[in-house]
Amino acid sequence: MRDRPKIPDERIVAGLEQAYGISARAVAFLPIGNDAAASAFRIHDGQRAFFLKLRKGSPNRASLTVPHHLRVSGVESVVAPLIAISGQLFAELDGYSLILYPWIEGESKWSKTLSRRQWRAWGAIMRAIHRAGVSEALKAQLPEEQYGKRWLRRFERVAGAVERNRQPHAFADELAALWRQKAAKIEQARARYLSLGSRLEAEDHVHVICHADIHPANIMVDDGGAIHIVDWDEVVLAPRERDLMFFLIDGHPNDAVAAFMDGYGECKVDKIGLAYYRYDWVLQEYCDYGERVLLSNELSERELQFSIDEFKRLFSPGDVVELAEKAYRDSGKP
């Protein structure tokens, strides 16, 4: 979130002291991220820096336990939450969850061009994640792929809000007009999401741990060039194509894709699965920005304008709608 939450620094300092035994000397708000329910801070205790995620309400437990499990299992490139004094992976504070991580000194891939060696290393990391074992206890915490069903209820709520005769504010008027303008594309995406999902549901697929949001902002490259994977909020048990679509059909150069797959190892990739997950991503974006503008009353004008700008960008050349259409063509148009 780009707006600072209404919680004083001294409350954050007190919460960190009580929950983690950390005496924070500096609390710096970071206007980053695309999650309307979470805010980020850089914390410093005079010797060490930490990354703090402050999330409204309770956290997604799997988003904490899975990276912890992977880290304990030896996948050291995964950034896991630190353990609080209570033994939990988060703490509660004034209606928020405090989730503390080690600070990675470096930049996200948004700001970096990776070498072939780094792309290969990234592929090897994803292979290790996908091959990691899942205990029954961990599996019980993890959501599982729903094949064409996950976004439907939210999509219908947003589509219903678009059809209102009167919108609650000017930003909602603008997004509703944009939605109507792109109605054919939006309906096409919904229909393909359903048809591809139905086809995959009828088949037998091995489900693995998938990060499910492995875009450049969630890849940190430290000052030594090592890759670190952050932000597991969307983690799910699903076919590996759920993650691979971010690498195989996301506009990367051919030599980068080849290096990634060299690190990942030989595997048979389901093109129907890639197309489905590209449309799953499109539906998620429609729902997310639609809900923010049409169904939320908590966002500032800056956040609302940001959401409208991001919604417009979905239809730009090379962005998610075009990538989904390409994946659909490559799949053979089932």
mmCIF file of C-alpha atoms in Angstrom:
data_model
loop_
_atom_site.group_PDB
_atom_site.id
_atom_site.type_symbol
_atom_site.label_atom_id
_atom_site.label_comp_id
_atom_site.label_asym_id
_atom_site.label_seq_id
_atom_site.Cartn_x
_atom_site.Cartn_y
_atom_site.Cartn_z
ATOM 1 C CA MET A 1 0.000 0.000 0.000
ATOM 2 C CA ARG A 2 1.224 3.485 -0.839
ATOM 3 C CA ASP A 3 -0.636 5.207 2.012
ATOM 4 C CA ARG A 4 0.802 4.970 5.502
ATOM 5 C CA PRO A 5 -1.531 3.168 7.937
ATOM 6 C CA LYS A 6 -2.890 5.179 10.848
ATOM 7 C CA ILE A 7 -0.779 3.606 13.543
ATOM 8 C CA PRO A 8 1.873 5.671 15.383
ATOM 9 C CA ASP A 9 5.540 4.720 15.192
ATOM 10 C CA GLU A 10 5.655 4.370 18.972
ATOM 11 C CA ARG A 11 3.005 1.627 18.847
ATOM 12 C CA ILE A 12 5.027 -0.254 16.233
ATOM 13 C CA VAL A 13 8.159 0.135 18.358
ATOM 14 C CA ALA A 14 6.324 -1.146 21.434
ATOM 15 C CA GLY A 15 4.843 -4.068 19.496
ATOM 16 C CA LEU A 16 8.244 -5.124 18.152
ATOM 17 C CA GLU A 17 9.804 -4.907 21.610
ATOM 18 C CA GLN A 18 7.091 -7.037 23.176
ATOM 19 C CA ALA A 19 6.751 -9.592 20.369
ATOM 20 C CA TYR A 20 10.328 -9.932 19.120
ATOM 21 C CA GLY A 21 12.534 -8.353 21.770
ATOM 22 C CA ILE A 22 13.759 -5.823 19.219
ATOM 23 C CA SER A 23 14.431 -2.249 20.320
ATOM 24 C CA ALA A 24 13.680 -0.350 17.138
ATOM 25 C CA ARG A 25 15.473 2.980 16.813
ATOM 26 C CA ALA A 26 14.178 3.819 13.339
ATOM 27 C CA VAL A 27 10.825 3.078 11.698
ATOM 28 C CA ALA A 28 10.606 4.087 8.041
ATOM 29 C CA PHE A 29 7.402 3.616 6.031
ATOM 30 C CA LEU A 30 7.991 2.197 2.534
ATOM 31 C CA PRO A 31 5.365 3.260 -0.052
ATOM 32 C CA ILE A 32 5.693 0.031 -2.032
ATOM 33 C CA GLY A 33 3.629 -3.025 -2.900
ATOM 34 C CA ASN A 34 0.313 -3.656 -4.553
ATOM 35 C CA ASP A 35 -1.574 -5.135 -1.604
ATOM 36 C CA ALA A 36 -4.272 -2.790 -0.305
ATOM 37 C CA ALA A 37 -4.355 -4.650 3.046
ATOM 38 C CA ALA A 38 -0.627 -4.532 3.814
ATOM 39 C CA SER A 39 2.010 -1.879 4.490
ATOM 40 C CA ALA A 40 5.777 -2.152 4.570
ATOM 41 C CA PHE A 41 8.391 -0.634 6.874
ATOM 42 C CA ARG A 42 12.165 -0.704 7.258
ATOM 43 C CA ILE A 43 13.070 -1.255 10.900
ATOM 44 C CA HIS A 44 16.527 -0.649 12.353
ATOM 45 C CA ASP A 45 17.655 -1.430 15.903
ATOM 46 C CA GLY A 46 21.022 0.307 15.625
ATOM 47 C CA GLN A 47 22.840 -2.794 14.406
ATOM 48 C CA ARG A 48 20.484 -4.741 12.141
ATOM 49 C CA ALA A 49 17.800 -3.872 9.619
ATOM 50 C CA PHE A 50 14.495 -5.723 9.247
ATOM 51 C CA PHE A 51 11.585 -5.679 6.828
ATOM 52 C CA LEU A 52 8.227 -5.370 8.574
ATOM 53 C CA LYS A 53 4.916 -6.180 6.925
ATOM 54 C CA LEU A 54 1.943 -4.722 8.754
ATOM 55 C CA ARG A 55 -1.228 -6.489 7.626
ATOM 56 C CA LYS A 56 -4.807 -5.656 8.572
ATOM 57 C CA GLY A 57 -6.408 -8.507 10.502
ATOM 58 C CA SER A 58 -5.044 -12.034 10.650
ATOM 59 C CA PRO A 59 -2.438 -13.234 8.152
ATOM 60 C CA ASN A 60 -2.731 -16.054 5.670
ATOM 61 C CA ARG A 61 -1.031 -18.724 7.810
ATOM 62 C CA ALA A 62 0.206 -20.662 4.783
ATOM 63 C CA SER A 63 2.050 -17.558 3.539
ATOM 64 C CA LEU A 64 4.169 -17.806 6.695
ATOM 65 C CA THR A 65 4.455 -21.542 7.323
ATOM 66 C CA VAL A 66 5.362 -22.465 3.726
ATOM 67 C CA PRO A 67 8.451 -20.224 3.405
ATOM 68 C CA HIS A 68 9.485 -21.309 6.916
ATOM 69 C CA HIS A 69 9.093 -24.962 5.855
ATOM 70 C CA LEU A 70 11.071 -24.399 2.652
ATOM 71 C CA ARG A 71 13.833 -22.591 4.483
ATOM 72 C CA VAL A 72 14.108 -25.357 7.081
ATOM 73 C CA SER A 73 14.107 -27.874 4.217
ATOM 74 C CA GLY A 74 17.218 -26.256 2.757
ATOM 75 C CA VAL A 75 15.847 -23.850 0.137
ATOM 76 C CA GLU A 76 17.955 -20.984 1.429
ATOM 77 C CA SER A 77 16.895 -18.513 -1.267
ATOM 78 C CA VAL A 78 13.423 -18.315 0.279
ATOM 79 C CA VAL A 79 13.012 -15.393 2.690
ATOM 80 C CA ALA A 80 11.033 -16.672 5.677
ATOM 81 C CA PRO A 81 9.444 -14.729 8.544
ATOM 82 C CA LEU A 82 11.329 -14.509 11.814
ATOM 83 C CA ILE A 83 9.975 -16.389 14.822
ATOM 84 C CA ALA A 84 8.419 -14.234 17.538
ATOM 85 C CA ILE A 85 9.038 -14.774 21.267
ATOM 86 C CA SER A 86 5.705 -16.626 21.396
ATOM 87 C CA GLY A 87 7.019 -19.185 18.911
ATOM 88 C CA GLN A 88 4.633 -17.968 16.217
ATOM 89 C CA LEU A 89 5.604 -16.500 12.854
ATOM 90 C CA PHE A 90 3.679 -13.269 13.467
ATOM 91 C CA ALA A 91 2.347 -11.124 16.301
ATOM 92 C CA GLU A 92 -0.844 -9.133 16.834
ATOM 93 C CA LEU A 93 -0.965 -5.376 17.344
ATOM 94 C CA ASP A 94 -4.038 -3.113 17.414
ATOM 95 C CA GLY A 95 -5.963 -5.064 14.792
ATOM 96 C CA TYR A 96 -2.884 -5.661 12.636
ATOM 97 C CA SER A 97 -0.498 -8.561 12.193
ATOM 98 C CA LEU A 98 3.201 -7.829 12.604
ATOM 99 C CA ILE A 99 5.277 -10.036 10.301
ATOM 100 C CA LEU A 100 9.011 -9.503 10.537
ATOM 101 C CA TYR A 101 11.650 -10.573 8.003
ATOM 102 C CA PRO A 102 15.398 -10.141 7.636
ATOM 103 C CA TRP A 103 16.278 -7.141 5.478
ATOM 104 C CA ILE A 104 17.728 -7.990 2.057
ATOM 105 C CA GLU A 105 20.197 -5.317 0.964
ATOM 106 C CA GLY A 106 19.665 -5.090 -2.764
ATOM 107 C CA GLU A 107 17.014 -4.418 -5.401
ATOM 108 C CA SER A 108 14.022 -6.188 -6.856
ATOM 109 C CA LYS A 109 14.216 -7.583 -10.358
ATOM 110 C CA TRP A 110 12.109 -4.605 -11.522
ATOM 111 C CA SER A 111 15.374 -2.656 -11.244
ATOM 112 C CA LYS A 112 17.837 -5.330 -12.321
ATOM 113 C CA THR A 113 18.776 -7.140 -15.514
ATOM 114 C CA LEU A 114 19.692 -10.707 -14.612
ATOM 115 C CA SER A 115 22.662 -12.506 -16.094
ATOM 116 C CA ARG A 116 22.326 -15.923 -17.686
ATOM 117 C CA ARG A 117 23.912 -17.393 -14.541
ATOM 118 C CA GLN A 118 21.260 -15.743 -12.375
ATOM 119 C CA TRP A 119 18.419 -16.949 -14.595
ATOM 120 C CA ARG A 120 19.816 -20.468 -14.339
ATOM 121 C CA ALA A 121 20.077 -20.142 -10.555
ATOM 122 C CA TRP A 122 16.470 -18.919 -10.458
ATOM 123 C CA GLY A 123 15.375 -22.014 -12.364
ATOM 124 C CA ALA A 124 17.198 -24.262 -9.896
ATOM 125 C CA ILE A 125 15.498 -22.480 -6.979
ATOM 126 C CA MET A 126 12.051 -23.013 -8.488
ATOM 127 C CA ARG A 127 12.863 -26.679 -9.101
ATOM 128 C CA ALA A 128 13.787 -27.070 -5.417
ATOM 129 C CA ILE A 129 10.526 -25.401 -4.343
ATOM 130 C CA HIS A 130 8.409 -27.575 -6.633
ATOM 131 C CA ARG A 131 10.161 -30.727 -5.447
ATOM 132 C CA ALA A 132 9.890 -29.926 -1.741
ATOM 133 C CA GLY A 133 7.880 -32.397 0.298
ATOM 134 C CA VAL A 134 4.548 -31.426 1.830
ATOM 135 C CA SER A 135 3.495 -32.979 5.122
ATOM 136 C CA GLU A 136 -0.169 -33.698 5.811
ATOM 137 C CA ALA A 137 -0.163 -30.972 8.479
ATOM 138 C CA LEU A 138 1.205 -28.410 6.027
ATOM 139 C CA LYS A 139 -1.097 -29.579 3.260
ATOM 140 C CA ALA A 140 -4.079 -28.948 5.528
ATOM 141 C CA GLN A 141 -3.109 -25.254 5.699
ATOM 142 C CA LEU A 142 -2.593 -24.787 1.986
ATOM 143 C CA PRO A 143 -5.297 -23.740 -0.479
ATOM 144 C CA GLU A 144 -5.525 -25.961 -3.544
ATOM 145 C CA GLU A 145 -6.162 -25.094 -7.172
ATOM 146 C CA GLN A 146 -9.883 -24.678 -7.884
ATOM 147 C CA TYR A 147 -9.778 -24.783 -11.717
ATOM 148 C CA GLY A 148 -11.957 -21.978 -12.996
ATOM 149 C CA LYS A 149 -13.837 -21.296 -9.757
ATOM 150 C CA ARG A 150 -11.603 -19.154 -7.557
ATOM 151 C CA TRP A 151 -12.445 -15.742 -8.966
ATOM 152 C CA LEU A 152 -16.050 -16.199 -10.091
ATOM 153 C CA ARG A 153 -17.855 -14.897 -7.007
ATOM 154 C CA ARG A 154 -15.618 -11.856 -6.753
ATOM 155 C CA PHE A 155 -15.917 -11.234 -10.489
ATOM 156 C CA GLU A 156 -19.715 -11.328 -10.279
ATOM 157 C CA ARG A 157 -19.703 -8.839 -7.394
ATOM 158 C CA VAL A 158 -17.551 -6.416 -9.364
ATOM 159 C CA ALA A 159 -19.583 -6.877 -12.557
ATOM 160 C CA GLY A 160 -22.739 -6.210 -10.537
ATOM 161 C CA ALA A 161 -21.227 -3.037 -9.131
ATOM 162 C CA VAL A 162 -20.387 -1.861 -12.655
ATOM 163 C CA GLU A 163 -24.066 -2.077 -13.594
ATOM 164 C CA ARG A 164 -25.216 0.290 -10.858
ATOM 165 C CA ASN A 165 -26.956 3.335 -12.247
ATOM 166 C CA ARG A 166 -25.137 5.603 -9.814
ATOM 167 C CA GLN A 167 -21.616 5.023 -8.557
ATOM 168 C CA PRO A 168 -20.499 6.195 -5.075
ATOM 169 C CA HIS A 169 -17.754 8.544 -6.352
ATOM 170 C CA ALA A 170 -16.064 9.855 -9.494
ATOM 171 C CA PHE A 171 -13.306 7.223 -9.429
ATOM 172 C CA ALA A 172 -15.932 4.476 -9.459
ATOM 173 C CA ASP A 173 -17.690 6.207 -12.370
ATOM 174 C CA GLU A 174 -14.420 6.187 -14.304
ATOM 175 C CA LEU A 175 -13.638 2.536 -13.663
ATOM 176 C CA ALA A 176 -17.217 1.461 -14.478
ATOM 177 C CA ALA A 177 -16.950 3.319 -17.799
ATOM 178 C CA LEU A 178 -13.610 1.637 -18.550
ATOM 179 C CA TRP A 179 -15.099 -1.774 -17.683
ATOM 180 C CA ARG A 180 -17.992 -1.228 -20.091
ATOM 181 C CA GLN A 181 -15.586 -0.046 -22.780
ATOM 182 C CA LYS A 182 -13.565 -3.271 -22.427
ATOM 183 C CA ALA A 183 -16.606 -5.503 -21.849
ATOM 184 C CA ALA A 184 -15.897 -7.799 -24.816
ATOM 185 C CA LYS A 185 -12.305 -8.453 -23.705
ATOM 186 C CA ILE A 186 -13.392 -8.935 -20.109
ATOM 187 C CA GLU A 187 -16.117 -11.423 -21.010
ATOM 188 C CA GLN A 188 -13.737 -13.288 -23.311
ATOM 189 C CA ALA A 189 -11.288 -13.658 -20.438
ATOM 190 C CA ARG A 190 -13.995 -14.966 -18.109
ATOM 191 C CA ALA A 191 -15.228 -17.491 -20.699
ATOM 192 C CA ARG A 192 -11.720 -18.773 -21.446
ATOM 193 C CA TYR A 193 -10.907 -18.995 -17.746
ATOM 194 C CA LEU A 194 -13.971 -21.216 -17.285
ATOM 195 C CA SER A 195 -13.393 -23.417 -20.335
ATOM 196 C CA LEU A 196 -9.682 -23.945 -19.701
ATOM 197 C CA GLY A 197 -10.328 -24.614 -16.029
ATOM 198 C CA SER A 198 -12.972 -27.225 -16.844
ATOM 199 C CA ARG A 199 -10.596 -28.981 -19.190
ATOM 200 C CA LEU A 200 -7.779 -29.097 -16.630
ATOM 201 C CA GLU A 201 -10.110 -30.220 -13.839
ATOM 202 C CA ALA A 202 -11.041 -33.271 -15.897
ATOM 203 C CA GLU A 203 -7.381 -34.310 -16.151
ATOM 204 C CA ASP A 204 -4.951 -35.741 -13.599
ATOM 205 C CA HIS A 205 -2.294 -33.260 -12.410
ATOM 206 C CA VAL A 206 0.423 -33.458 -9.783
ATOM 207 C CA HIS A 207 0.089 -30.538 -7.365
ATOM 208 C CA VAL A 208 3.220 -28.942 -5.887
ATOM 209 C CA ILE A 209 3.977 -25.909 -3.726
ATOM 210 C CA CYS A 210 3.635 -22.871 -5.994
ATOM 211 C CA HIS A 211 4.566 -19.341 -5.027
ATOM 212 C CA ALA A 212 1.842 -18.196 -7.480
ATOM 213 C CA ASP A 213 2.985 -14.548 -7.541
ATOM 214 C CA ILE A 214 6.569 -14.891 -8.713
ATOM 215 C CA HIS A 215 6.771 -11.636 -10.678
ATOM 216 C CA PRO A 216 9.844 -9.332 -10.630
ATOM 217 C CA ALA A 217 8.775 -7.348 -7.543
ATOM 218 C CA ASN A 218 8.946 -10.545 -5.465
ATOM 219 C CA ILE A 219 12.479 -11.401 -6.539
ATOM 220 C CA MET A 220 15.211 -9.611 -4.617
ATOM 221 C CA VAL A 221 18.785 -9.561 -5.891
ATOM 222 C CA ASP A 222 21.251 -8.805 -3.105
ATOM 223 C CA ASP A 223 24.474 -6.842 -3.481
ATOM 224 C CA GLY A 224 26.365 -10.088 -4.097
ATOM 225 C CA GLY A 225 24.073 -11.060 -6.962
ATOM 226 C CA ALA A 226 22.226 -13.836 -5.091
ATOM 227 C CA ILE A 227 18.483 -14.263 -5.660
ATOM 228 C CA HIS A 228 15.939 -14.220 -2.805
ATOM 229 C CA ILE A 229 12.225 -14.982 -3.111
ATOM 230 C CA VAL A 230 9.817 -12.950 -0.986
ATOM 231 C CA ASP A 231 6.059 -12.455 -0.441
ATOM 232 C CA TRP A 232 4.256 -15.803 -0.276
ATOM 233 C CA ASP A 233 0.752 -14.372 0.164
ATOM 234 C CA GLU A 234 -0.651 -16.270 -2.840
ATOM 235 C CA VAL A 235 0.953 -19.668 -2.127
ATOM 236 C CA VAL A 236 -1.103 -22.617 -3.379
ATOM 237 C CA LEU A 237 -0.894 -26.334 -4.173
ATOM 238 C CA ALA A 238 -1.210 -26.468 -7.938
ATOM 239 C CA PRO A 239 0.392 -27.815 -11.126
ATOM 240 C CA ARG A 240 3.869 -26.361 -11.670
ATOM 241 C CA GLU A 241 2.557 -24.368 -14.640
ATOM 242 C CA ARG A 242 1.088 -21.986 -12.030
ATOM 243 C CA ASP A 243 4.616 -20.680 -11.472
ATOM 244 C CA LEU A 244 6.185 -21.524 -14.824
ATOM 245 C CA MET A 245 3.828 -19.196 -16.684
ATOM 246 C CA PHE A 246 5.758 -16.277 -15.134
ATOM 247 C CA PHE A 247 8.889 -17.490 -16.910
ATOM 248 C CA LEU A 248 7.799 -19.230 -20.098
ATOM 249 C CA ILE A 249 5.210 -16.761 -21.374
ATOM 250 C CA ASP A 250 5.803 -13.446 -19.641
ATOM 251 C CA GLY A 251 7.695 -11.478 -22.264
ATOM 252 C CA HIS A 252 11.216 -12.529 -21.217
ATOM 253 C CA PRO A 253 14.004 -12.814 -23.852
ATOM 254 C CA ASN A 254 14.434 -16.286 -25.325
ATOM 255 C CA ASP A 255 17.951 -16.685 -23.933
ATOM 256 C CA ALA A 256 16.701 -15.861 -20.419
ATOM 257 C CA VAL A 257 13.921 -18.457 -20.706
ATOM 258 C CA ALA A 258 16.418 -21.036 -21.969
ATOM 259 C CA ALA A 259 18.759 -20.334 -19.046
ATOM 260 C CA PHE A 260 15.894 -20.608 -16.554
ATOM 261 C CA MET A 261 14.794 -23.975 -17.967
ATOM 262 C CA ASP A 262 18.400 -25.159 -17.986
ATOM 263 C CA GLY A 263 18.413 -24.582 -14.222
ATOM 264 C CA TYR A 264 14.908 -25.948 -13.723
ATOM 265 C CA GLY A 265 15.641 -29.169 -15.587
ATOM 266 C CA GLU A 266 13.872 -31.138 -18.264
ATOM 267 C CA CYS A 267 10.103 -31.334 -17.895
ATOM 268 C CA LYS A 268 7.007 -31.574 -20.037
ATOM 269 C CA VAL A 269 5.123 -28.288 -19.917
ATOM 270 C CA ASP A 270 1.343 -28.280 -20.388
ATOM 271 C CA LYS A 271 0.485 -25.390 -22.737
ATOM 272 C CA ILE A 272 -3.176 -25.615 -21.762
ATOM 273 C CA GLY A 273 -2.081 -25.093 -18.166
ATOM 274 C CA LEU A 274 0.022 -22.067 -19.108
ATOM 275 C CA ALA A 275 -2.933 -20.502 -20.934
ATOM 276 C CA TYR A 276 -5.269 -21.204 -18.025
ATOM 277 C CA TYR A 277 -2.953 -19.565 -15.513
ATOM 278 C CA ARG A 278 -2.446 -16.530 -17.698
ATOM 279 C CA TYR A 279 -6.236 -16.066 -17.705
ATOM 280 C CA ASP A 280 -6.382 -16.819 -13.987
ATOM 281 C CA TRP A 281 -4.003 -13.888 -13.555
ATOM 282 C CA VAL A 282 -6.169 -11.642 -15.740
ATOM 283 C CA LEU A 283 -9.312 -12.479 -13.726
ATOM 284 C CA GLN A 284 -7.444 -11.811 -10.493
ATOM 285 C CA GLU A 285 -6.423 -8.362 -11.728
ATOM 286 C CA TYR A 286 -9.956 -7.501 -12.880
ATOM 287 C CA CYS A 287 -11.326 -8.498 -9.479
ATOM 288 C CA ASP A 288 -8.616 -6.797 -7.445
ATOM 289 C CA TYR A 289 -8.783 -3.361 -9.068
ATOM 290 C CA GLY A 290 -12.535 -3.556 -9.479
ATOM 291 C CA GLU A 291 -13.045 -4.271 -5.779
ATOM 292 C CA ARG A 292 -10.678 -1.516 -4.720
ATOM 293 C CA VAL A 293 -12.459 1.176 -6.696
ATOM 294 C CA LEU A 294 -16.071 -0.011 -6.729
ATOM 295 C CA LEU A 295 -16.474 -1.861 -3.438
ATOM 296 C CA SER A 296 -14.039 -0.320 -0.950
ATOM 297 C CA ASN A 297 -14.521 2.827 1.113
ATOM 298 C CA GLU A 298 -11.126 2.782 2.848
ATOM 299 C CA LEU A 299 -8.726 3.912 0.110
ATOM 300 C CA SER A 300 -7.343 7.388 -0.440
ATOM 301 C CA GLU A 301 -7.770 9.263 -3.703
ATOM 302 C CA ARG A 302 -4.143 8.441 -4.517
ATOM 303 C CA GLU A 303 -4.754 4.692 -4.089
ATOM 304 C CA LEU A 304 -7.962 4.894 -6.124
ATOM 305 C CA GLN A 305 -6.211 6.705 -8.971
ATOM 306 C CA PHE A 306 -3.354 4.184 -8.841
ATOM 307 C CA SER A 307 -5.881 1.335 -9.139
ATOM 308 C CA ILE A 308 -7.542 2.923 -12.168
ATOM 309 C CA ASP A 309 -4.184 3.496 -13.854
ATOM 310 C CA GLU A 310 -3.206 -0.129 -13.213
ATOM 311 C CA PHE A 311 -6.546 -1.363 -14.568
ATOM 312 C CA LYS A 312 -5.955 0.602 -17.786
ATOM 313 C CA ARG A 313 -2.463 -0.833 -18.077
ATOM 314 C CA LEU A 314 -3.786 -4.416 -18.137
ATOM 315 C CA PHE A 315 -4.885 -3.827 -21.742
ATOM 316 C CA SER A 316 -1.601 -2.258 -22.897
ATOM 317 C CA PRO A 317 0.625 -4.020 -25.464
ATOM 318 C CA GLY A 318 2.731 -6.688 -23.772
ATOM 319 C CA ASP A 319 0.716 -6.633 -20.552
ATOM 320 C CA VAL A 320 -1.365 -9.403 -19.005
ATOM 321 C CA VAL A 321 -4.342 -9.446 -21.383
ATOM 322 C CA GLU A 322 -2.137 -9.672 -24.458
ATOM 323 C CA LEU A 323 0.050 -12.336 -22.818
ATOM 324 C CA ALA A 324 -3.045 -14.406 -22.011
ATOM 325 C CA GLU A 325 -4.267 -14.166 -25.599
ATOM 326 C CA LYS A 326 -0.856 -15.293 -26.870
ATOM 327 C CA ALA A 327 -0.826 -18.239 -24.454
ATOM 328 C CA TYR A 328 -4.310 -19.196 -25.626
ATOM 329 C CA ARG A 329 -3.208 -19.171 -29.273
ATOM 330 C CA ASP A 330 -0.077 -21.188 -28.433
ATOM 331 C CA SER A 331 -2.185 -23.789 -26.618
ATOM 332 C CA GLY A 332 -4.036 -24.654 -29.819
ATOM 333 C CA LYS A 333 -7.310 -22.880 -28.919
ATOM 334 C CA PRO A 334 -9.033 -25.819 -27.141
#
